[in-house]
Every structure is written in C-alpha cells, then in structure tokens.
CSV table of C-alpha atoms in Angstrom, one decimal:
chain,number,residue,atom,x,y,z
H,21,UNK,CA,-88.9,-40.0,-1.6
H,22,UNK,CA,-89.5,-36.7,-2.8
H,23,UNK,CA,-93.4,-35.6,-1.8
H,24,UNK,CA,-95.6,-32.4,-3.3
H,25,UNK,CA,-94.4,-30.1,-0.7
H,26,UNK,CA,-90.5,-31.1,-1.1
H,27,UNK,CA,-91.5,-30.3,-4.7
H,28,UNK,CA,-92.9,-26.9,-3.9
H,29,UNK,CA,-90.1,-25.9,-1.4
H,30,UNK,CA,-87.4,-26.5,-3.7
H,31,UNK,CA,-89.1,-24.4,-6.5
H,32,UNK,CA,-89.6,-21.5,-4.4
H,33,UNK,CA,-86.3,-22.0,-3.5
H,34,UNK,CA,-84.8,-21.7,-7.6
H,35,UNK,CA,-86.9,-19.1,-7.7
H,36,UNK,CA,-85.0,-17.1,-5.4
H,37,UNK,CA,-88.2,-16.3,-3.4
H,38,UNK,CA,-89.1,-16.7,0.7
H,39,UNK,CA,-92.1,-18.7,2.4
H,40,UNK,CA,-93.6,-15.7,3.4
H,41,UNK,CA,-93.2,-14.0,0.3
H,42,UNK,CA,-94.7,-16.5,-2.0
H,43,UNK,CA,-97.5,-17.4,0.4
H,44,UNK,CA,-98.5,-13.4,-0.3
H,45,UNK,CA,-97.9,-13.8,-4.2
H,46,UNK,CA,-100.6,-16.6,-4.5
H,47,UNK,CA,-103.0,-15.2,-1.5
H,48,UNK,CA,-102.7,-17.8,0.4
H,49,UNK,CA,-102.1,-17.9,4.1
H,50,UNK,CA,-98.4,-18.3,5.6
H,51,UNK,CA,-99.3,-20.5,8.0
H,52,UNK,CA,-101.5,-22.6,5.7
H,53,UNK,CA,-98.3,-22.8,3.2
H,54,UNK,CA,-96.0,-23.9,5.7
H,55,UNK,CA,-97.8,-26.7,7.0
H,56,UNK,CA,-98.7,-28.0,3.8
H,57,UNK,CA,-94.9,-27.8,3.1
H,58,UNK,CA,-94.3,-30.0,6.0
H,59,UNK,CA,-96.8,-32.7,5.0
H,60,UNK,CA,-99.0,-31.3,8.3
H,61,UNK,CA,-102.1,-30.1,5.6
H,62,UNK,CA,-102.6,-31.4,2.6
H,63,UNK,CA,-103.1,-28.6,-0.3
H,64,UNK,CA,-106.4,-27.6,-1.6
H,65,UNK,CA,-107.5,-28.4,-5.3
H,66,UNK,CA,-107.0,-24.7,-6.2
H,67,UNK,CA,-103.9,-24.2,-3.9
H,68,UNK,CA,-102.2,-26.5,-6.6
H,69,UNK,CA,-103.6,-24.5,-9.0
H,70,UNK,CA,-102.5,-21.4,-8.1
H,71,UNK,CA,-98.9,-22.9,-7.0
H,72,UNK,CA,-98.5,-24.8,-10.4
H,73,UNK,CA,-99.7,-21.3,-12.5
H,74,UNK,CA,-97.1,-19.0,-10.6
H,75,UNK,CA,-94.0,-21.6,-10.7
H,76,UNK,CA,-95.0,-22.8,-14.2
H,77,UNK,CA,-95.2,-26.6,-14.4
H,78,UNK,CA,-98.2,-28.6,-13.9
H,79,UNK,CA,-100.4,-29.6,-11.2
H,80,UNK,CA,-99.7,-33.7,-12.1
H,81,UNK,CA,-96.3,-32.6,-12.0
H,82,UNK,CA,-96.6,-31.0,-8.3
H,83,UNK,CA,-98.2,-34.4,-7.2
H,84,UNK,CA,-96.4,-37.1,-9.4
H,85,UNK,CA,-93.3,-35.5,-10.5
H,86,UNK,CA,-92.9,-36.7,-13.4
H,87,UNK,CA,-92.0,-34.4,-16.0
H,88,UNK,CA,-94.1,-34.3,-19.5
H,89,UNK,CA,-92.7,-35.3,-22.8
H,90,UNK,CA,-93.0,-31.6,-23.6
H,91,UNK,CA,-91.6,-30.3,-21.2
H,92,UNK,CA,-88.6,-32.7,-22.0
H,93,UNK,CA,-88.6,-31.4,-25.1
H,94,UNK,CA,-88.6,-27.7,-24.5
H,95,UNK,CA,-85.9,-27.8,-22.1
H,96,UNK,CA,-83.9,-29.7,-25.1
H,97,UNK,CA,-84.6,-27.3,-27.6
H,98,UNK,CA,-83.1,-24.3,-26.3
H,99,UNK,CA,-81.2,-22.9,-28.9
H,100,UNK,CA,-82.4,-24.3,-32.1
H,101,UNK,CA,-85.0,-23.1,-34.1
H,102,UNK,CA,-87.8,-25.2,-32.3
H,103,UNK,CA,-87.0,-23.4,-29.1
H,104,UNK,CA,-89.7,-20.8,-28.8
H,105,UNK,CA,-92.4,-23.2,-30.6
H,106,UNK,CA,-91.7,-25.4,-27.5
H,107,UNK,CA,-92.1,-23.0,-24.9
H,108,UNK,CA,-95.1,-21.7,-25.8
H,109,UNK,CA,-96.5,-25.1,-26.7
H,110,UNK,CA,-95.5,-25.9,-23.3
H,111,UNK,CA,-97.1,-23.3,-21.8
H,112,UNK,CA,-100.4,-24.0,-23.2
H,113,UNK,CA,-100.1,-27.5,-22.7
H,114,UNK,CA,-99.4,-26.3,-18.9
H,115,UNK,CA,-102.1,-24.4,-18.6
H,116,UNK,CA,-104.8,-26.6,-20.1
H,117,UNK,CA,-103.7,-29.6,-17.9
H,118,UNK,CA,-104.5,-27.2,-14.7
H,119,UNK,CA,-107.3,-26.3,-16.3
H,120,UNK,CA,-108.3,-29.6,-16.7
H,121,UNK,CA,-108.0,-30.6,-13.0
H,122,UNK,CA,-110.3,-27.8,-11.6
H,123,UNK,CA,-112.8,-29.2,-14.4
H,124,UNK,CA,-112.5,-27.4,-17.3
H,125,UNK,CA,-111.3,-29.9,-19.6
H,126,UNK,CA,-110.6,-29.8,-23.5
H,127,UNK,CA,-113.2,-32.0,-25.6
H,128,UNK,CA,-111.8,-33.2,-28.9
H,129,UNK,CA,-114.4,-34.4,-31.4
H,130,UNK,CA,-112.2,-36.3,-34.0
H,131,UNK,CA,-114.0,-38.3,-36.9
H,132,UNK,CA,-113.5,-41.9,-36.4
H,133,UNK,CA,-110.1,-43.6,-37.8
H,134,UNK,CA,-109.0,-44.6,-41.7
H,135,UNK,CA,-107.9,-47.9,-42.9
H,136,UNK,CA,-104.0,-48.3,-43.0
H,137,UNK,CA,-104.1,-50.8,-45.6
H,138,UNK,CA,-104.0,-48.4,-48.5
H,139,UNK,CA,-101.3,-46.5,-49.7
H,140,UNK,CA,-100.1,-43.2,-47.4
H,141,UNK,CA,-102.0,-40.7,-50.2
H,142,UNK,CA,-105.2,-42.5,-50.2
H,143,UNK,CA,-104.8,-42.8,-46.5
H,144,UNK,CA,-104.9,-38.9,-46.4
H,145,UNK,CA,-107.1,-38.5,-48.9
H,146,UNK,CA,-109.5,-40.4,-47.2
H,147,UNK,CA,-109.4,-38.7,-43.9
H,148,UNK,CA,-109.5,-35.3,-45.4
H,149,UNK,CA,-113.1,-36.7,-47.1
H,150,UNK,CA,-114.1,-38.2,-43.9
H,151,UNK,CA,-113.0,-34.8,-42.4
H,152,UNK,CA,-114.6,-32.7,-45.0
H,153,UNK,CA,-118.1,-34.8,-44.5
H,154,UNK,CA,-117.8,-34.1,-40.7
H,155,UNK,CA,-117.8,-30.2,-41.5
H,156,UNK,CA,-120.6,-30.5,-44.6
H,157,UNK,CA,-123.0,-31.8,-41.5
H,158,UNK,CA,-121.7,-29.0,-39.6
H,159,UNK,CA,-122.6,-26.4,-42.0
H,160,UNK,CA,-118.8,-25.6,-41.4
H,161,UNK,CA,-116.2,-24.8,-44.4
H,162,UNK,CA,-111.8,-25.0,-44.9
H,163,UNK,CA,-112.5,-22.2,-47.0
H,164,UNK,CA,-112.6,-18.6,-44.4
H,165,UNK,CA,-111.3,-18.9,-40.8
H,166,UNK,CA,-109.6,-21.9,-40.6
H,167,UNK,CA,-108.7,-21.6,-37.1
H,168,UNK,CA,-112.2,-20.9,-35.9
H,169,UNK,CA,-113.9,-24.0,-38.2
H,170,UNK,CA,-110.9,-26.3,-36.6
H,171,UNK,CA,-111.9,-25.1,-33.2
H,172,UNK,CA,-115.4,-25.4,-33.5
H,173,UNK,CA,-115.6,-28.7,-35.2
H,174,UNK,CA,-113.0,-30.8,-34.0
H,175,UNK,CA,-112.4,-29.2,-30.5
H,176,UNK,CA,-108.6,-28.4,-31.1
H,177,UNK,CA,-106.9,-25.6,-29.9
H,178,UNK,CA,-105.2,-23.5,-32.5
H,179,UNK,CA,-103.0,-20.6,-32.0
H,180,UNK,CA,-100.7,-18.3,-34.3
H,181,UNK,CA,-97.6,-16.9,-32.8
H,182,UNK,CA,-94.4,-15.2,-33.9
H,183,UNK,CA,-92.0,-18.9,-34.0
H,184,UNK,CA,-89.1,-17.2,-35.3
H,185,UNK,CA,-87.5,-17.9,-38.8
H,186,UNK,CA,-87.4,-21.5,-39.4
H,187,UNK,CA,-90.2,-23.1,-37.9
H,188,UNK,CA,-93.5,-23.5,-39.8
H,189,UNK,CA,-95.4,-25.2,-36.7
H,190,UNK,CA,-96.1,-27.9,-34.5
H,191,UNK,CA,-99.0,-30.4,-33.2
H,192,UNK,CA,-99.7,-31.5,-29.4
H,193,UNK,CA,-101.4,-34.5,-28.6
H,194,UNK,CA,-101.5,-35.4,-25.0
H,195,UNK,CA,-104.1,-36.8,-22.7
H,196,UNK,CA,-105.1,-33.6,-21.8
H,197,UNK,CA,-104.4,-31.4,-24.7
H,198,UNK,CA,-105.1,-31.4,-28.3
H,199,UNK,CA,-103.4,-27.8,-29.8
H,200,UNK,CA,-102.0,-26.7,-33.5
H,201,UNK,CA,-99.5,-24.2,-33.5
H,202,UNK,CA,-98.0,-22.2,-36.8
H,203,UNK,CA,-96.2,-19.2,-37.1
H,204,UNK,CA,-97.6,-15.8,-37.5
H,205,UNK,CA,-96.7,-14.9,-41.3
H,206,UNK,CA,-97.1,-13.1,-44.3
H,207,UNK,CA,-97.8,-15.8,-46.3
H,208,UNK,CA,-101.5,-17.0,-45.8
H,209,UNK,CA,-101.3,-19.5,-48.1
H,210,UNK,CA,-98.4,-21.2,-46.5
H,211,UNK,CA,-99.9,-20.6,-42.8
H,212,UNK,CA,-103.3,-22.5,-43.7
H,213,UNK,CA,-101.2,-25.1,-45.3
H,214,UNK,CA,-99.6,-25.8,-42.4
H,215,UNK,CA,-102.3,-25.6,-40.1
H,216,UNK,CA,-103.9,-28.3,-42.3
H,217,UNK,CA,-100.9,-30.5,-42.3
H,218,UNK,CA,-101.1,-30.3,-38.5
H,219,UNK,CA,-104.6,-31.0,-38.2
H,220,UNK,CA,-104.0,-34.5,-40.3
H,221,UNK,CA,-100.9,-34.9,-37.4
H,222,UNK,CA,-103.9,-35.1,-35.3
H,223,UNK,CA,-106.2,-37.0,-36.6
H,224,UNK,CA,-104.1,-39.4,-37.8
H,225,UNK,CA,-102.8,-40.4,-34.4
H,226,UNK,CA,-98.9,-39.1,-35.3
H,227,UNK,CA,-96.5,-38.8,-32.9
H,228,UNK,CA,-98.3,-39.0,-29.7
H,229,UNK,CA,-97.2,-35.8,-27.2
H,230,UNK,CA,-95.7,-33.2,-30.2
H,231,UNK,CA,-94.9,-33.4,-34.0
H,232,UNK,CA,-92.4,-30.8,-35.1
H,233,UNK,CA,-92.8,-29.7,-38.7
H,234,UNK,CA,-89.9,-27.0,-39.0
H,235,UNK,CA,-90.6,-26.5,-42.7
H,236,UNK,CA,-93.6,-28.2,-44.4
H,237,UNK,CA,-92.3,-27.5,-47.9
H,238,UNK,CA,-89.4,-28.7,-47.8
H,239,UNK,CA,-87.8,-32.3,-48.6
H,240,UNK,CA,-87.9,-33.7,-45.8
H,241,UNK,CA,-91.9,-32.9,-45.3
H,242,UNK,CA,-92.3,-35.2,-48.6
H,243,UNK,CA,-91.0,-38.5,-47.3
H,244,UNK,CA,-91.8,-41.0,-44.1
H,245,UNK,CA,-95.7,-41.9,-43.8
H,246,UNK,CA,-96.7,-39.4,-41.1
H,247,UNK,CA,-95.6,-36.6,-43.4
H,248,UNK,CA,-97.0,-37.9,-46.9
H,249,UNK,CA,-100.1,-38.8,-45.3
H,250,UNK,CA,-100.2,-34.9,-43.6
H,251,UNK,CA,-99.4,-33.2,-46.6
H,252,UNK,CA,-102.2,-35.5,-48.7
H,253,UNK,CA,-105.0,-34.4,-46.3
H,254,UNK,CA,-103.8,-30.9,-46.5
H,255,UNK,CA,-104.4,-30.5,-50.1
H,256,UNK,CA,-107.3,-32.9,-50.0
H,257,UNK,CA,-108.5,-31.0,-47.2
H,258,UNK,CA,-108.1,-27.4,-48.3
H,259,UNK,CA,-108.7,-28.3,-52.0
H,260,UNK,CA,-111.9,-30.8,-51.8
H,261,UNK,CA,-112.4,-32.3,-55.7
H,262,UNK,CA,-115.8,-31.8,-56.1
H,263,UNK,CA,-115.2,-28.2,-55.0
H,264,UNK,CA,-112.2,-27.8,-57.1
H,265,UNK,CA,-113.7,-29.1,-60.0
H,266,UNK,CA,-116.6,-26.9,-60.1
H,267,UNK,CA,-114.5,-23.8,-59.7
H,268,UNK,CA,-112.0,-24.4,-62.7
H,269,UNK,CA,-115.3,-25.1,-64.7
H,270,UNK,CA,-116.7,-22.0,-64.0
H,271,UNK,CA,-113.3,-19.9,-64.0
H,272,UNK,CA,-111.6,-21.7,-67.1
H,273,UNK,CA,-108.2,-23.7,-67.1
H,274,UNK,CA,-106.2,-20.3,-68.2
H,275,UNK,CA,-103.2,-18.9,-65.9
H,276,UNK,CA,-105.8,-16.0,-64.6
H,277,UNK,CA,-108.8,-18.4,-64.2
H,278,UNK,CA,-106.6,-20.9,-62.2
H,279,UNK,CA,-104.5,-17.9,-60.5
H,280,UNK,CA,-108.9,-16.8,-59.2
H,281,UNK,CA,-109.0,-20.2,-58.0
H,282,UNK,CA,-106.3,-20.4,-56.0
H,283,UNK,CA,-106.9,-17.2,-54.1
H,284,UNK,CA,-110.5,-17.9,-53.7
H,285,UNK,CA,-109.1,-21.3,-51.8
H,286,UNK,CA,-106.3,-19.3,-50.2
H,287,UNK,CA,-104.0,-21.6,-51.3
H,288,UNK,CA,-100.5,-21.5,-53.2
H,289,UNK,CA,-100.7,-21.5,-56.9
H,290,UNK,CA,-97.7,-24.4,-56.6
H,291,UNK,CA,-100.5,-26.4,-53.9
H,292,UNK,CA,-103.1,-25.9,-56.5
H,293,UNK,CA,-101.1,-26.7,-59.3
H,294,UNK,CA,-100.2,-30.4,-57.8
H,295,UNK,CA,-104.0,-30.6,-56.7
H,296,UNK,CA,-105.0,-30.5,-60.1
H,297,UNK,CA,-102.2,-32.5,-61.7
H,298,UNK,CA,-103.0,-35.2,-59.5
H,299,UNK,CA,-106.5,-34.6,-60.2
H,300,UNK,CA,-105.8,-35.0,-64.2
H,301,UNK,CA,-107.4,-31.4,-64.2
H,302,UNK,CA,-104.6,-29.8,-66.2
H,303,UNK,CA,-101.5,-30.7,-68.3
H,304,UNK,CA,-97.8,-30.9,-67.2
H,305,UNK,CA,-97.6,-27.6,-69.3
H,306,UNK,CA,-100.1,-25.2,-67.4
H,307,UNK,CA,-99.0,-26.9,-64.3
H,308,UNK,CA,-95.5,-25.6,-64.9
H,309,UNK,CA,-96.9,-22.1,-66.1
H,310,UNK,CA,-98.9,-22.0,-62.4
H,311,UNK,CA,-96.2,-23.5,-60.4
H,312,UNK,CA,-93.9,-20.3,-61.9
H,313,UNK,CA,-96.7,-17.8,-60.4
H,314,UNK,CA,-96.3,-16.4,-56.9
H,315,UNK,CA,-99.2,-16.1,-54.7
H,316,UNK,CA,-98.9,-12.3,-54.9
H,317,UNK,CA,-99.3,-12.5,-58.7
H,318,UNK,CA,-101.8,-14.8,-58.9
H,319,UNK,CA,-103.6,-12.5,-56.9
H,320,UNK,CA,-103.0,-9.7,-59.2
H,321,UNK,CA,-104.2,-11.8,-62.1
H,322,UNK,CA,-107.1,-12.5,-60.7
H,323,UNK,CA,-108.0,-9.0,-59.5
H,324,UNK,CA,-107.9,-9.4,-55.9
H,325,UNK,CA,-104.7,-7.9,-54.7
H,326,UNK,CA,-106.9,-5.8,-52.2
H,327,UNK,CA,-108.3,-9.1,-50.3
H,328,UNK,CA,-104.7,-10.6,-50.5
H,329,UNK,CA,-102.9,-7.9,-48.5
H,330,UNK,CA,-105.9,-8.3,-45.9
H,331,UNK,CA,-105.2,-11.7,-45.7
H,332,UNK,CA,-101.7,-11.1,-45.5
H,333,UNK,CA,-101.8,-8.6,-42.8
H,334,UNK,CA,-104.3,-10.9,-40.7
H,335,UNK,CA,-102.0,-13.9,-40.9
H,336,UNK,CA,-99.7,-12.2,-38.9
H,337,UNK,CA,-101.6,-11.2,-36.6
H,338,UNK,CA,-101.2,-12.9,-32.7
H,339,UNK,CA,-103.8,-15.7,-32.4
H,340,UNK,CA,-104.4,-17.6,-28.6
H,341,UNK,CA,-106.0,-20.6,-28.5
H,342,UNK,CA,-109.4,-19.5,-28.5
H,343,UNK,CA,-110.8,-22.6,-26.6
H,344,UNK,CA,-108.1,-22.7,-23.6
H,345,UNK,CA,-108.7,-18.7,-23.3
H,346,UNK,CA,-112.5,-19.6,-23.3
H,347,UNK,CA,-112.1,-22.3,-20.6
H,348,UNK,CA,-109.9,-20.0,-18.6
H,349,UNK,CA,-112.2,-17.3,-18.4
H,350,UNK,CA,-115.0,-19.6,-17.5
H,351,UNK,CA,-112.8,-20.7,-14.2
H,352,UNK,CA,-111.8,-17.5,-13.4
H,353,UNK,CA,-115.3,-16.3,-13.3
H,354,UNK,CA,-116.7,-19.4,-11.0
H,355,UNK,CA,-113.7,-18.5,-8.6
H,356,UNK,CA,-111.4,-21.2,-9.7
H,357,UNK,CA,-108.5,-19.8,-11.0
H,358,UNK,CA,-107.1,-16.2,-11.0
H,359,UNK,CA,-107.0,-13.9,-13.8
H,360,UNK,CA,-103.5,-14.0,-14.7
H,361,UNK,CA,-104.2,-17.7,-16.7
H,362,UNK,CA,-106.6,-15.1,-18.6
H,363,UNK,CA,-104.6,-12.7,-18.9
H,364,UNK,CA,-101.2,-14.7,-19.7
H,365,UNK,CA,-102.7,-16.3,-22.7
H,366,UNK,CA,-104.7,-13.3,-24.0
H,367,UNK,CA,-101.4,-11.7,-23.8
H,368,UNK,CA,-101.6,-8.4,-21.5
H,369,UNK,CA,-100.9,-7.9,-18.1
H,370,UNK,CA,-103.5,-8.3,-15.4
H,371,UNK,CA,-103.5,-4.9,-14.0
H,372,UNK,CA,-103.9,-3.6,-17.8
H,373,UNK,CA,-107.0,-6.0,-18.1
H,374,UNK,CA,-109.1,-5.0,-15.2
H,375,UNK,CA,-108.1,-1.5,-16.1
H,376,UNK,CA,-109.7,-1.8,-19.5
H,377,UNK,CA,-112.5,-3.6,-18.2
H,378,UNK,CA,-113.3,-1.1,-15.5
H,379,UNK,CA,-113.5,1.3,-18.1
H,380,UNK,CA,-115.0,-0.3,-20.9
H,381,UNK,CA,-117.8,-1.2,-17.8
H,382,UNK,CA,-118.2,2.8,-17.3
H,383,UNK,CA,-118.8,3.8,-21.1
C-alpha cells in the first residue's frame, strides 16, 4: 500500500529532481526529508504544505491519494477549449484546500435553499429575490463590482482570467472551495452575465465539484434544469423588477431610454429586452427594435460611450480571487506558508514581490 512518503518520492522523482535538491527548494532539512520518506518521521503540518505547493497537488492528496474530481477533470481536458479553465480552476482549488488545512479556510454564506416544486424559471427567479434580499440587508448592490459584492456577501471566490476563445466560465463547488471563474473580455455585459449564471450554479446546488458553461448564450445554455434555472436568476438577479421598473419609468420605453437602461445595469440590450418582455414591460415590437442594438450602440444612444470603454477595458483586466489571495497572505504573514502561494495567485514572481515591497517600504 502506497503511504505519503512513497507518494512524495515518486513525485520528486517525475519531477526529475534529487532528495537533496528538493529538501533545499522547500527549506527543509535533508535529513528531516529522508526519514520522513522512509516512514521513520512523520511530516509536519507545514512540511505538507510546502511539499504539496512546490509539486502542485493537494495536501489530502499527499495523505489519502485520492485524486479530486477536478483534478480528473483537468487532466481530461487537455486539448479542448475547457483546458486552461481547468487548470487554473485546479490550481485554486489546490491552493485553497492547503490553505484550508493550515486553518485558513473559505466561509461561504449562501441564502438558504428554494422550493423545487415550481417550474425551473420561478425556481431562479425566486433565488435571485432571495439573493437580492440577502444583499438589500447588506447594503450591497449587482449593479458596480460584481465580483467584489459576490465576494463580500456570499463568501465565493471569483476570478477573471484570459480562458481562451470558447469558454465563457465555470463554477467550483467542493468541500473546501466555493470559486466562479469567467473569462477576461471585452464584453462586460456578457462577463457579468456569466458571472451571474455561475453564481445561481452555486447556489442552487448544480453539479457538485465543477459546472462548465463554455458558452452561456448559446443553445445549449437554454435547455436542461440547471441551465434554465442559471440563466433565470441571472436576469432576475442583474435585472431586479422593482428596479427595472422604476428606471424605464423614469427613462421612457423609447430605443434611447431603454438603450440608458441597459448600460446603467451593464447588461445586454438583447438581456434587457427578454427581462422586459417577460416582464410585459414592452411589446414584441420594441423588443425586436432593442434586441437589433449592440451594446456599443446602446451605449452611444444613451450618451455614455466614455463609461462603456472603461468598462470594457476593466473587464479584461486579470482578476485573482480576492478572498484565497487574502487568506494567503494572512498565512504567509503568521509563518504558515511561504510567499510564493502569494505570489503565484497575485501573479508575479517572488523575487519581484519582495523587491517592490522593499522599495515601496523605503519611499
């Protein structure tokens, strides 16, 4: 039977690395390392960590062996358009889980659960109300940094990242970890709409360990219950009726007062259009006429082409999960856990970081 250090040895070992060599990359002692390999010592808590961090897998994984679902799925993916979503959802989940061990766990504050005895719509509908309550007592708001309110309120990771063409974004739900990830685009409207679809993943309880959503406007995203029920809380979500309603009364039912609408929500003209159909807010005519605007010209109509290229160009910016880089700060600074977790999910190398540190420390 295959123990933690038979586990360790043979990942040095793929690594192409030595004892002695390793023991010095994770500043630990040689001697301390190869009796521990021989099942003489028994590792220390951060000993795991610092193993699991520099061969990249997880500390349960060290002990149990058993490989997560993730991981399973990131090692299938190679290749397809899911492949870097996976790795990088992998990663975090990775990194959180270690985290979690040395007592820095993620806390998840979901609303309680909906009644499945109504149709999928109402069933999203009614979460995204639920939802929107939770955030009203919050003083929190969908409309502004998403991200940040998600994070705040709910205790959910979210990150942005460049996923490559084809991949809107994905949801992780595993005992330990609870993250959102979209890809870093152009087109805010469609990045909050897919964070939002994710979110109801989440709260709804879908597809325990990851939820892939390649494209969340296409077909395929309109059909099965997990995916109606997503994209109803979405709109519900980013589109709340009472809010809705009291902006196309004061911005009128014309093209340019819906077009204001629709970038003051930061959502799609075609999103808004089905919000308000379904609402009975407008006619099949006008919601053709919006449906036929782009997001870029609505924003023109409405006079805000300066805040939609801001938007634009902050969408694609690079976004870590601000919790799991909060956490790992927090560990590094009590002596847990080295800087590179810091560093690898703020995205810089550690020998750039304490540089820019060091200086920002002498100005």
């Amino acid at each position: 039977m295959e123990t933690t250090g038979d586990r360790v040895r043979r990942l040095i070992d793929e690594a192409g690395s030595t004892q002695r060599a390793f023991a010095e990359q994770i500043a630990i002692e040689q001697s301390k390392l190869s009796k521990s390999l021989s099942g003489m010592r028994r590792f220390t808590s951060l000993e795991l960590a610092l193993i699991a961090e520099a061969l990249h897998v997880t500390v349960d994984w060290l002990l149990t062996g058993q490989e997560p679902e993730l991981a399973t799925a990131a090692r299938r993916s190679a290749g397809s358009s899911a492949e870097t979503a996976l790795r990088l959802a992998r990663q975090y989940a990775t990194q959180r889980t270690n985290l979690t061990r040395l007592g820095y766990p993620q806390k998840p504050n979901l609303p309680g659960p909906v009644s499945r005895s109504t149709t999928w719509i109402q069933q999203g509908e009614a979460l995204a109300s639920a939802t929107t309550a939770m955030l009203d007592s919050m003083g929190l708001s969908t409309v502004g940094d998403l991200p940040k309110v998600i994070e705040e309120a709910f205790g959910i990771d979210v990150a942005i990242e460049q996923l490559g063409t084809g991949f809107d974004g994905l949801a992780v739900s595993t005992e330990t970890t609870k993250l959102i990830l979209v890809d870093a685009t152009s087109i805010t409207a469609r990045q909050r709409f897919t964070i939002a679809h994710e979110l109801g993943h989440l709260l709804s309880g879908d597809d325990q360990a990851i939820h892939e959503d390649a494209d969340i406007y296409s077909s395929a995203s309109k059909k099965g219950e997990g995916e109606v029920r997503a994209n109803a809380f979405a709109a519900a979500l980013l589109m709340p009726e009472r809010l809705v309603r009291s902006m196309v009364a004061e911005q009128g039912s014309s093209l340019e007062g819906l077009s204001s609408v629709a970038q003051a929500l930061s959502v799609s003209p075609t999103a808004l259009a089905y919000r308000l159909e379904n609402l009975r807010v407008i006619d099949a005519g006008l919601r053709s006429a919006l449906m036929a605007t782009t997001s870029k010209a609505a924003a023109m109509k409405a006079g805000r082409a300066t805040e939609f290229a801001a938007a634009s160009a902050a969408s694609m910016q690079r976004r870590p999960p601000g919790l799991l880089l909060a956490d790992a700060l927090a560990a590094y600074e009590a002596g847990q856990s080295t800087l590179r977790v810091f560093a690898e999910i703020l995205g810089v190398d550690t020998q750039t970081l304490r540089r820019e540190w060091a200086e920002g420390e002498g100005r």
